[in-house]
Amino acid sequence: MKKLLVLSTLLAAPAFATPYIGAEYGVAATNHNFEPVVNFVQLTPDNNEGVAGVFMGYQFSDNLALELGYRQSELSDGQGQESLVGTGADLTEIEKDWDADIKVKQLTLMPIYSFHINDKWTAKLGAGISYSRYDFSASFTETSEHVATDIETVTSHITGDTGTHSEIGAIASVGVEYAIMPEWTVGVNAKYQADSFANSSSVSLMTRYSF
């Protein structure tokens, strides 16, 4: 009888284990120390293109899962000036552009705890580690275009601070999901991630499908 109970338990346990995949997209606010000065102008890249991510996980029980995620975003800042010099056939347009950007690619690994509010709504909490790669660059470019001939020439190009940082950090999340179907949910989450290069707060809409 005891052997039958043990066997039944082993067979029943996988019924709770469910793999899943999902995607998310949202907005973020990021703090960092990359504020380069290029040709006497200071630039401060910020989040203006949103943050996108995908994730996959394994639901070990009704309340506990382990989730691997990937997110990417781009922070940028730019300034420009245009002026005209010369007259008549010698009229030339001078354009000056200052640009700085940070491209972020991030892997996260988090245990996720679920709390079922009712049969449709579920609250979720998570905390784990992050691995982030930051590619940053800054530059200044000056071009001149002869108005009569449309011939454009690069008259100056200055490369500012450029490089890559890879950082290990921490991440935490809180969210709520609504079950459209037993295997398909939609929801919203808020995340905070920090390491020695930057820290970021984000709010995203998400969808998840369980197999």
PDB file of C-alpha atoms in Angstrom:
ATOM      1  CA  MET A   1       0.000   0.000   0.000  1.00  0.00           C
ATOM      2  CA  LYS A   2       2.836   2.405   0.895  1.00  0.00           C
ATOM      3  CA  LYS A   3       4.547   1.653  -2.412  1.00  0.00           C
ATOM      4  CA  LEU A   4       1.355   2.522  -4.271  1.00  0.00           C
ATOM      5  CA  LEU A   5       1.067   5.841  -2.413  1.00  0.00           C
ATOM      6  CA  VAL A   6       4.677   6.761  -3.232  1.00  0.00           C
ATOM      7  CA  LEU A   7       4.170   5.834  -6.885  1.00  0.00           C
ATOM      8  CA  SER A   8       0.963   7.872  -7.047  1.00  0.00           C
ATOM      9  CA  THR A   9       2.758  10.893  -5.593  1.00  0.00           C
ATOM     10  CA  LEU A  10       5.592  10.644  -8.120  1.00  0.00           C
ATOM     11  CA  LEU A  11       3.149  10.387 -10.990  1.00  0.00           C
ATOM     12  CA  ALA A  12       1.017  13.264  -9.747  1.00  0.00           C
ATOM     13  CA  ALA A  13       3.890  15.708  -9.160  1.00  0.00           C
ATOM     14  CA  PRO A  14       4.635  16.360 -12.865  1.00  0.00           C
ATOM     15  CA  ALA A  15       1.009  17.384 -13.383  1.00  0.00           C
ATOM     16  CA  PHE A  16       1.828  20.676 -11.641  1.00  0.00           C
ATOM     17  CA  ALA A  17       5.021  21.222 -13.670  1.00  0.00           C
ATOM     18  CA  THR A  18       4.307  23.362 -16.730  1.00  0.00           C
ATOM     19  CA  PRO A  19       6.683  25.114 -19.140  1.00  0.00           C
ATOM     20  CA  TYR A  20       5.653  28.527 -20.460  1.00  0.00           C
ATOM     21  CA  ILE A  21       6.795  31.339 -22.733  1.00  0.00           C
ATOM     22  CA  GLY A  22       5.897  35.016 -22.918  1.00  0.00           C
ATOM     23  CA  ALA A  23       6.683  38.501 -24.157  1.00  0.00           C
ATOM     24  CA  GLU A  24       6.545  41.998 -22.707  1.00  0.00           C
ATOM     25  CA  TYR A  25       6.877  45.609 -23.800  1.00  0.00           C
ATOM     26  CA  GLY A  26       6.903  48.768 -21.724  1.00  0.00           C
ATOM     27  CA  VAL A  27       8.564  51.979 -20.668  1.00  0.00           C
ATOM     28  CA  ALA A  28      11.570  52.466 -18.412  1.00  0.00           C
ATOM     29  CA  ALA A  29      13.456  55.150 -16.526  1.00  0.00           C
ATOM     30  CA  THR A  30      17.203  54.531 -16.239  1.00  0.00           C
ATOM     31  CA  ASN A  31      19.833  56.255 -14.117  1.00  0.00           C
ATOM     32  CA  HIS A  32      23.481  56.018 -15.176  1.00  0.00           C
ATOM     33  CA  ASN A  33      26.734  57.974 -15.130  1.00  0.00           C
ATOM     34  CA  PHE A  34      27.391  58.089 -18.882  1.00  0.00           C
ATOM     35  CA  GLU A  35      27.121  61.820 -19.640  1.00  0.00           C
ATOM     36  CA  PRO A  36      29.818  62.457 -22.253  1.00  0.00           C
ATOM     37  CA  VAL A  37      31.025  65.879 -23.347  1.00  0.00           C
ATOM     38  CA  VAL A  38      31.713  65.949 -27.096  1.00  0.00           C
ATOM     39  CA  ASN A  39      32.992  69.106 -28.752  1.00  0.00           C
ATOM     40  CA  PHE A  40      31.955  71.211 -25.727  1.00  0.00           C
ATOM     41  CA  VAL A  41      28.367  69.820 -25.545  1.00  0.00           C
ATOM     42  CA  GLN A  42      27.207  67.472 -22.763  1.00  0.00           C
ATOM     43  CA  LEU A  43      24.806  64.666 -23.686  1.00  0.00           C
ATOM     44  CA  THR A  44      22.630  62.539 -21.391  1.00  0.00           C
ATOM     45  CA  PRO A  45      21.093  59.447 -23.040  1.00  0.00           C
ATOM     46  CA  ASP A  46      17.663  58.432 -21.737  1.00  0.00           C
ATOM     47  CA  ASN A  47      14.973  55.856 -22.539  1.00  0.00           C
ATOM     48  CA  ASN A  48      12.951  57.018 -25.507  1.00  0.00           C
ATOM     49  CA  GLU A  49      12.274  53.805 -27.408  1.00  0.00           C
ATOM     50  CA  GLY A  50      10.801  51.598 -24.690  1.00  0.00           C
ATOM     51  CA  VAL A  51      11.999  48.232 -23.418  1.00  0.00           C
ATOM     52  CA  ALA A  52      11.109  44.890 -25.031  1.00  0.00           C
ATOM     53  CA  GLY A  53      11.582  41.408 -23.670  1.00  0.00           C
ATOM     54  CA  VAL A  54      10.816  37.719 -23.961  1.00  0.00           C
ATOM     55  CA  PHE A  55      10.881  35.069 -21.275  1.00  0.00           C
ATOM     56  CA  MET A  56      10.495  31.364 -20.667  1.00  0.00           C
ATOM     57  CA  GLY A  57       9.907  29.520 -17.445  1.00  0.00           C
ATOM     58  CA  TYR A  58       8.978  26.331 -15.671  1.00  0.00           C
ATOM     59  CA  GLN A  59       6.076  26.213 -13.233  1.00  0.00           C
ATOM     60  CA  PHE A  60       7.177  23.689 -10.605  1.00  0.00           C
ATOM     61  CA  SER A  61       4.012  23.984  -8.537  1.00  0.00           C
ATOM     62  CA  ASP A  62       0.866  26.055  -8.356  1.00  0.00           C
ATOM     63  CA  ASN A  63       2.825  28.792  -6.546  1.00  0.00           C
ATOM     64  CA  LEU A  64       6.469  28.519  -7.635  1.00  0.00           C
ATOM     65  CA  ALA A  65       8.252  28.931 -10.974  1.00  0.00           C
ATOM     66  CA  LEU A  66      11.759  29.624 -12.268  1.00  0.00           C
ATOM     67  CA  GLU A  67      11.974  32.158 -15.109  1.00  0.00           C
ATOM     68  CA  LEU A  68      14.716  33.088 -17.588  1.00  0.00           C
ATOM     69  CA  GLY A  69      14.252  36.406 -19.379  1.00  0.00           C
ATOM     70  CA  TYR A  70      15.883  38.563 -22.040  1.00  0.00           C
ATOM     71  CA  ARG A  71      15.315  42.312 -22.366  1.00  0.00           C
ATOM     72  CA  GLN A  72      16.802  44.997 -24.557  1.00  0.00           C
ATOM     73  CA  SER A  73      16.494  48.754 -24.796  1.00  0.00           C
ATOM     74  CA  GLU A  74      18.301  51.773 -26.168  1.00  0.00           C
ATOM     75  CA  LEU A  75      18.992  55.103 -24.516  1.00  0.00           C
ATOM     76  CA  SER A  76      19.915  58.061 -26.678  1.00  0.00           C
ATOM     77  CA  ASP A  77      20.409  61.807 -26.764  1.00  0.00           C
ATOM     78  CA  GLY A  78      21.119  64.116 -29.653  1.00  0.00           C
ATOM     79  CA  GLN A  79      21.417  67.763 -30.536  1.00  0.00           C
ATOM     80  CA  GLY A  80      21.708  69.534 -33.859  1.00  0.00           C
ATOM     81  CA  GLN A  81      22.464  72.927 -35.353  1.00  0.00           C
ATOM     82  CA  GLU A  82      21.958  74.216 -38.889  1.00  0.00           C
ATOM     83  CA  SER A  83      23.237  77.424 -40.438  1.00  0.00           C
ATOM     84  CA  LEU A  84      23.794  79.003 -43.842  1.00  0.00           C
ATOM     85  CA  VAL A  85      27.039  80.639 -44.941  1.00  0.00           C
ATOM     86  CA  GLY A  86      27.952  82.412 -48.156  1.00  0.00           C
ATOM     87  CA  THR A  87      25.673  83.985 -50.734  1.00  0.00           C
ATOM     88  CA  GLY A  88      24.393  83.303 -54.222  1.00  0.00           C
ATOM     89  CA  ALA A  89      26.105  80.402 -55.965  1.00  0.00           C
ATOM     90  CA  ASP A  90      28.358  79.874 -52.935  1.00  0.00           C
ATOM     91  CA  LEU A  91      25.482  79.394 -50.456  1.00  0.00           C
ATOM     92  CA  THR A  92      26.335  76.443 -48.197  1.00  0.00           C
ATOM     93  CA  GLU A  93      24.363  74.752 -45.435  1.00  0.00           C
ATOM     94  CA  ILE A  94      26.380  73.746 -42.362  1.00  0.00           C
ATOM     95  CA  GLU A  95      24.906  70.998 -40.178  1.00  0.00           C
ATOM     96  CA  LYS A  96      26.304  69.956 -36.783  1.00  0.00           C
ATOM     97  CA  ASP A  97      25.106  66.815 -34.971  1.00  0.00           C
ATOM     98  CA  TRP A  98      25.930  65.568 -31.478  1.00  0.00           C
ATOM     99  CA  ASP A  99      24.863  61.992 -30.633  1.00  0.00           C
ATOM    100  CA  ALA A 100      25.224  59.629 -27.681  1.00  0.00           C
ATOM    101  CA  ASP A 101      23.593  56.284 -27.041  1.00  0.00           C
ATOM    102  CA  ILE A 102      23.632  53.244 -24.785  1.00  0.00           C
ATOM    103  CA  LYS A 103      22.425  49.881 -26.077  1.00  0.00           C
ATOM    104  CA  VAL A 104      21.362  47.513 -23.299  1.00  0.00           C
ATOM    105  CA  LYS A 105      21.029  43.731 -23.601  1.00  0.00           C
ATOM    106  CA  GLN A 106      20.067  41.908 -20.427  1.00  0.00           C
ATOM    107  CA  LEU A 107      19.550  38.345 -19.183  1.00  0.00           C
ATOM    108  CA  THR A 108      17.643  37.699 -15.954  1.00  0.00           C
ATOM    109  CA  LEU A 109      16.991  34.621 -13.826  1.00  0.00           C
ATOM    110  CA  MET A 110      14.290  34.771 -11.154  1.00  0.00           C
ATOM    111  CA  PRO A 111      12.245  32.453  -8.957  1.00  0.00           C
ATOM    112  CA  ILE A 112       8.613  33.610  -9.250  1.00  0.00           C
ATOM    113  CA  TYR A 113       6.048  33.227  -6.456  1.00  0.00           C
ATOM    114  CA  SER A 114       2.362  33.274  -7.452  1.00  0.00           C
ATOM    115  CA  PHE A 115      -0.617  34.108  -5.261  1.00  0.00           C
ATOM    116  CA  HIS A 116      -4.055  33.349  -6.705  1.00  0.00           C
ATOM    117  CA  ILE A 117      -6.512  36.136  -5.900  1.00  0.00           C
ATOM    118  CA  ASN A 118      -9.382  34.216  -7.513  1.00  0.00           C
ATOM    119  CA  ASP A 119      -9.860  31.868 -10.461  1.00  0.00           C
ATOM    120  CA  LYS A 120      -8.979  34.643 -12.959  1.00  0.00           C
ATOM    121  CA  TRP A 121      -6.499  36.969 -11.234  1.00  0.00           C
ATOM    122  CA  THR A 122      -3.007  36.062  -9.997  1.00  0.00           C
ATOM    123  CA  ALA A 123      -0.447  38.260  -8.239  1.00  0.00           C
ATOM    124  CA  LYS A 124       3.254  37.513  -8.764  1.00  0.00           C
ATOM    125  CA  LEU A 125       6.488  38.392  -6.990  1.00  0.00           C
ATOM    126  CA  GLY A 126      10.019  37.664  -8.160  1.00  0.00           C
ATOM    127  CA  ALA A 127      13.635  38.422  -7.297  1.00  0.00           C
ATOM    128  CA  GLY A 128      16.861  37.218  -8.847  1.00  0.00           C
ATOM    129  CA  ILE A 129      20.046  38.090 -10.719  1.00  0.00           C
ATOM    130  CA  SER A 130      20.745  39.990 -13.928  1.00  0.00           C
ATOM    131  CA  TYR A 131      23.577  40.018 -16.457  1.00  0.00           C
ATOM    132  CA  SER A 132      23.684  43.212 -18.519  1.00  0.00           C
ATOM    133  CA  ARG A 133      25.832  44.304 -21.446  1.00  0.00           C
ATOM    134  CA  TYR A 134      26.056  48.055 -22.051  1.00  0.00           C
ATOM    135  CA  ASP A 135      27.452  49.297 -25.377  1.00  0.00           C
ATOM    136  CA  PHE A 136      27.906  53.068 -25.233  1.00  0.00           C
ATOM    137  CA  SER A 137      29.194  55.658 -27.693  1.00  0.00           C
ATOM    138  CA  ALA A 138      29.263  59.399 -28.368  1.00  0.00           C
ATOM    139  CA  SER A 139      30.213  61.427 -31.424  1.00  0.00           C
ATOM    140  CA  PHE A 140      30.113  64.800 -33.173  1.00  0.00           C
ATOM    141  CA  THR A 141      29.761  65.235 -36.936  1.00  0.00           C
ATOM    142  CA  GLU A 142      29.828  68.400 -39.035  1.00  0.00           C
ATOM    143  CA  THR A 143      28.765  68.363 -42.669  1.00  0.00           C
ATOM    144  CA  SER A 144      28.547  71.042 -45.328  1.00  0.00           C
ATOM    145  CA  GLU A 145      26.168  70.893 -48.288  1.00  0.00           C
ATOM    146  CA  HIS A 146      26.537  73.167 -51.304  1.00  0.00           C
ATOM    147  CA  VAL A 147      22.966  74.322 -51.933  1.00  0.00           C
ATOM    148  CA  ALA A 148      23.312  74.749 -55.698  1.00  0.00           C
ATOM    149  CA  THR A 149      24.857  71.318 -56.362  1.00  0.00           C
ATOM    150  CA  ASP A 150      23.577  69.250 -53.374  1.00  0.00           C
ATOM    151  CA  ILE A 151      27.131  67.995 -52.841  1.00  0.00           C
ATOM    152  CA  GLU A 152      27.608  67.068 -49.174  1.00  0.00           C
ATOM    153  CA  THR A 153      30.984  66.836 -47.454  1.00  0.00           C
ATOM    154  CA  VAL A 154      31.901  65.690 -43.945  1.00  0.00           C
ATOM    155  CA  THR A 155      34.132  68.453 -42.648  1.00  0.00           C
ATOM    156  CA  SER A 156      34.627  67.163 -39.090  1.00  0.00           C
ATOM    157  CA  HIS A 157      34.021  63.984 -37.107  1.00  0.00           C
ATOM    158  CA  ILE A 158      34.933  63.516 -33.448  1.00  0.00           C
ATOM    159  CA  THR A 159      34.508  60.228 -31.590  1.00  0.00           C
ATOM    160  CA  GLY A 160      33.786  60.653 -27.891  1.00  0.00           C
ATOM    161  CA  ASP A 161      33.606  58.081 -25.109  1.00  0.00           C
ATOM    162  CA  THR A 162      33.008  54.632 -26.591  1.00  0.00           C
ATOM    163  CA  GLY A 163      33.120  51.234 -24.939  1.00  0.00           C
ATOM    164  CA  THR A 164      31.371  48.243 -23.393  1.00  0.00           C
ATOM    165  CA  HIS A 165      30.541  47.256 -19.832  1.00  0.00           C
ATOM    166  CA  SER A 166      29.262  43.854 -18.666  1.00  0.00           C
ATOM    167  CA  GLU A 167      27.716  43.816 -15.208  1.00  0.00           C
ATOM    168  CA  ILE A 168      26.148  41.343 -12.766  1.00  0.00           C
ATOM    169  CA  GLY A 169      23.288  42.833 -10.781  1.00  0.00           C
ATOM    170  CA  ALA A 170      19.978  42.175  -9.065  1.00  0.00           C
ATOM    171  CA  ILE A 171      16.386  42.407 -10.255  1.00  0.00           C
ATOM    172  CA  ALA A 172      12.982  42.336  -8.559  1.00  0.00           C
ATOM    173  CA  SER A 173       9.493  42.256 -10.044  1.00  0.00           C
ATOM    174  CA  VAL A 174       5.859  42.510  -9.011  1.00  0.00           C
ATOM    175  CA  GLY A 175       2.887  42.000 -11.271  1.00  0.00           C
ATOM    176  CA  VAL A 176      -0.654  40.838 -11.795  1.00  0.00           C
ATOM    177  CA  GLU A 177      -2.058  38.575 -14.510  1.00  0.00           C
ATOM    178  CA  TYR A 178      -5.550  37.848 -15.837  1.00  0.00           C
ATOM    179  CA  ALA A 179      -6.402  34.420 -17.272  1.00  0.00           C
ATOM    180  CA  ILE A 180      -8.181  34.760 -20.613  1.00  0.00           C
ATOM    181  CA  MET A 181      -7.972  30.981 -20.870  1.00  0.00           C
ATOM    182  CA  PRO A 182      -6.377  28.480 -18.474  1.00  0.00           C
ATOM    183  CA  GLU A 183      -3.200  28.434 -20.586  1.00  0.00           C
ATOM    184  CA  TRP A 184      -3.188  32.082 -21.748  1.00  0.00           C
ATOM    185  CA  THR A 185      -2.781  35.136 -19.504  1.00  0.00           C
ATOM    186  CA  VAL A 186      -2.216  38.854 -19.978  1.00  0.00           C
ATOM    187  CA  GLY A 187      -1.056  41.319 -17.366  1.00  0.00           C
ATOM    188  CA  VAL A 188       1.179  44.118 -16.222  1.00  0.00           C
ATOM    189  CA  ASN A 189       4.424  44.065 -14.239  1.00  0.00           C
ATOM    190  CA  ALA A 190       6.838  46.497 -12.641  1.00  0.00           C
ATOM    191  CA  LYS A 191      10.555  45.707 -12.392  1.00  0.00           C
ATOM    192  CA  TYR A 192      13.571  47.271 -10.736  1.00  0.00           C
ATOM    193  CA  GLN A 193      17.088  46.283 -11.808  1.00  0.00           C
ATOM    194  CA  ALA A 194      20.403  47.593 -10.523  1.00  0.00           C
ATOM    195  CA  ASP A 195      24.127  47.024 -11.031  1.00  0.00           C
ATOM    196  CA  SER A 196      27.290  49.112 -10.819  1.00  0.00           C
ATOM    197  CA  PHE A 197      26.729  50.796 -14.218  1.00  0.00           C
ATOM    198  CA  ALA A 198      23.025  51.682 -14.077  1.00  0.00           C
ATOM    199  CA  ASN A 199      19.694  51.134 -12.356  1.00  0.00           C
ATOM    200  CA  SER A 200      16.359  50.965 -14.100  1.00  0.00           C
ATOM    201  CA  SER A 201      12.651  50.982 -13.203  1.00  0.00           C
ATOM    202  CA  SER A 202      10.163  49.721 -15.786  1.00  0.00           C
ATOM    203  CA  VAL A 203       6.446  49.066 -16.242  1.00  0.00           C
ATOM    204  CA  SER A 204       5.391  46.633 -18.967  1.00  0.00           C
ATOM    205  CA  LEU A 205       2.378  44.952 -20.488  1.00  0.00           C
ATOM    206  CA  MET A 206       2.890  41.226 -20.901  1.00  0.00           C
ATOM    207  CA  THR A 207       1.340  38.043 -22.207  1.00  0.00           C
ATOM    208  CA  ARG A 208       2.128  34.439 -21.276  1.00  0.00           C
ATOM    209  CA  TYR A 209       1.247  31.043 -22.733  1.00  0.00           C
ATOM    210  CA  SER A 210       1.574  27.789 -20.783  1.00  0.00           C
ATOM    211  CA  PHE A 211       1.955  24.402 -22.448  1.00  0.00           C
TER     212      PHE A 211
END
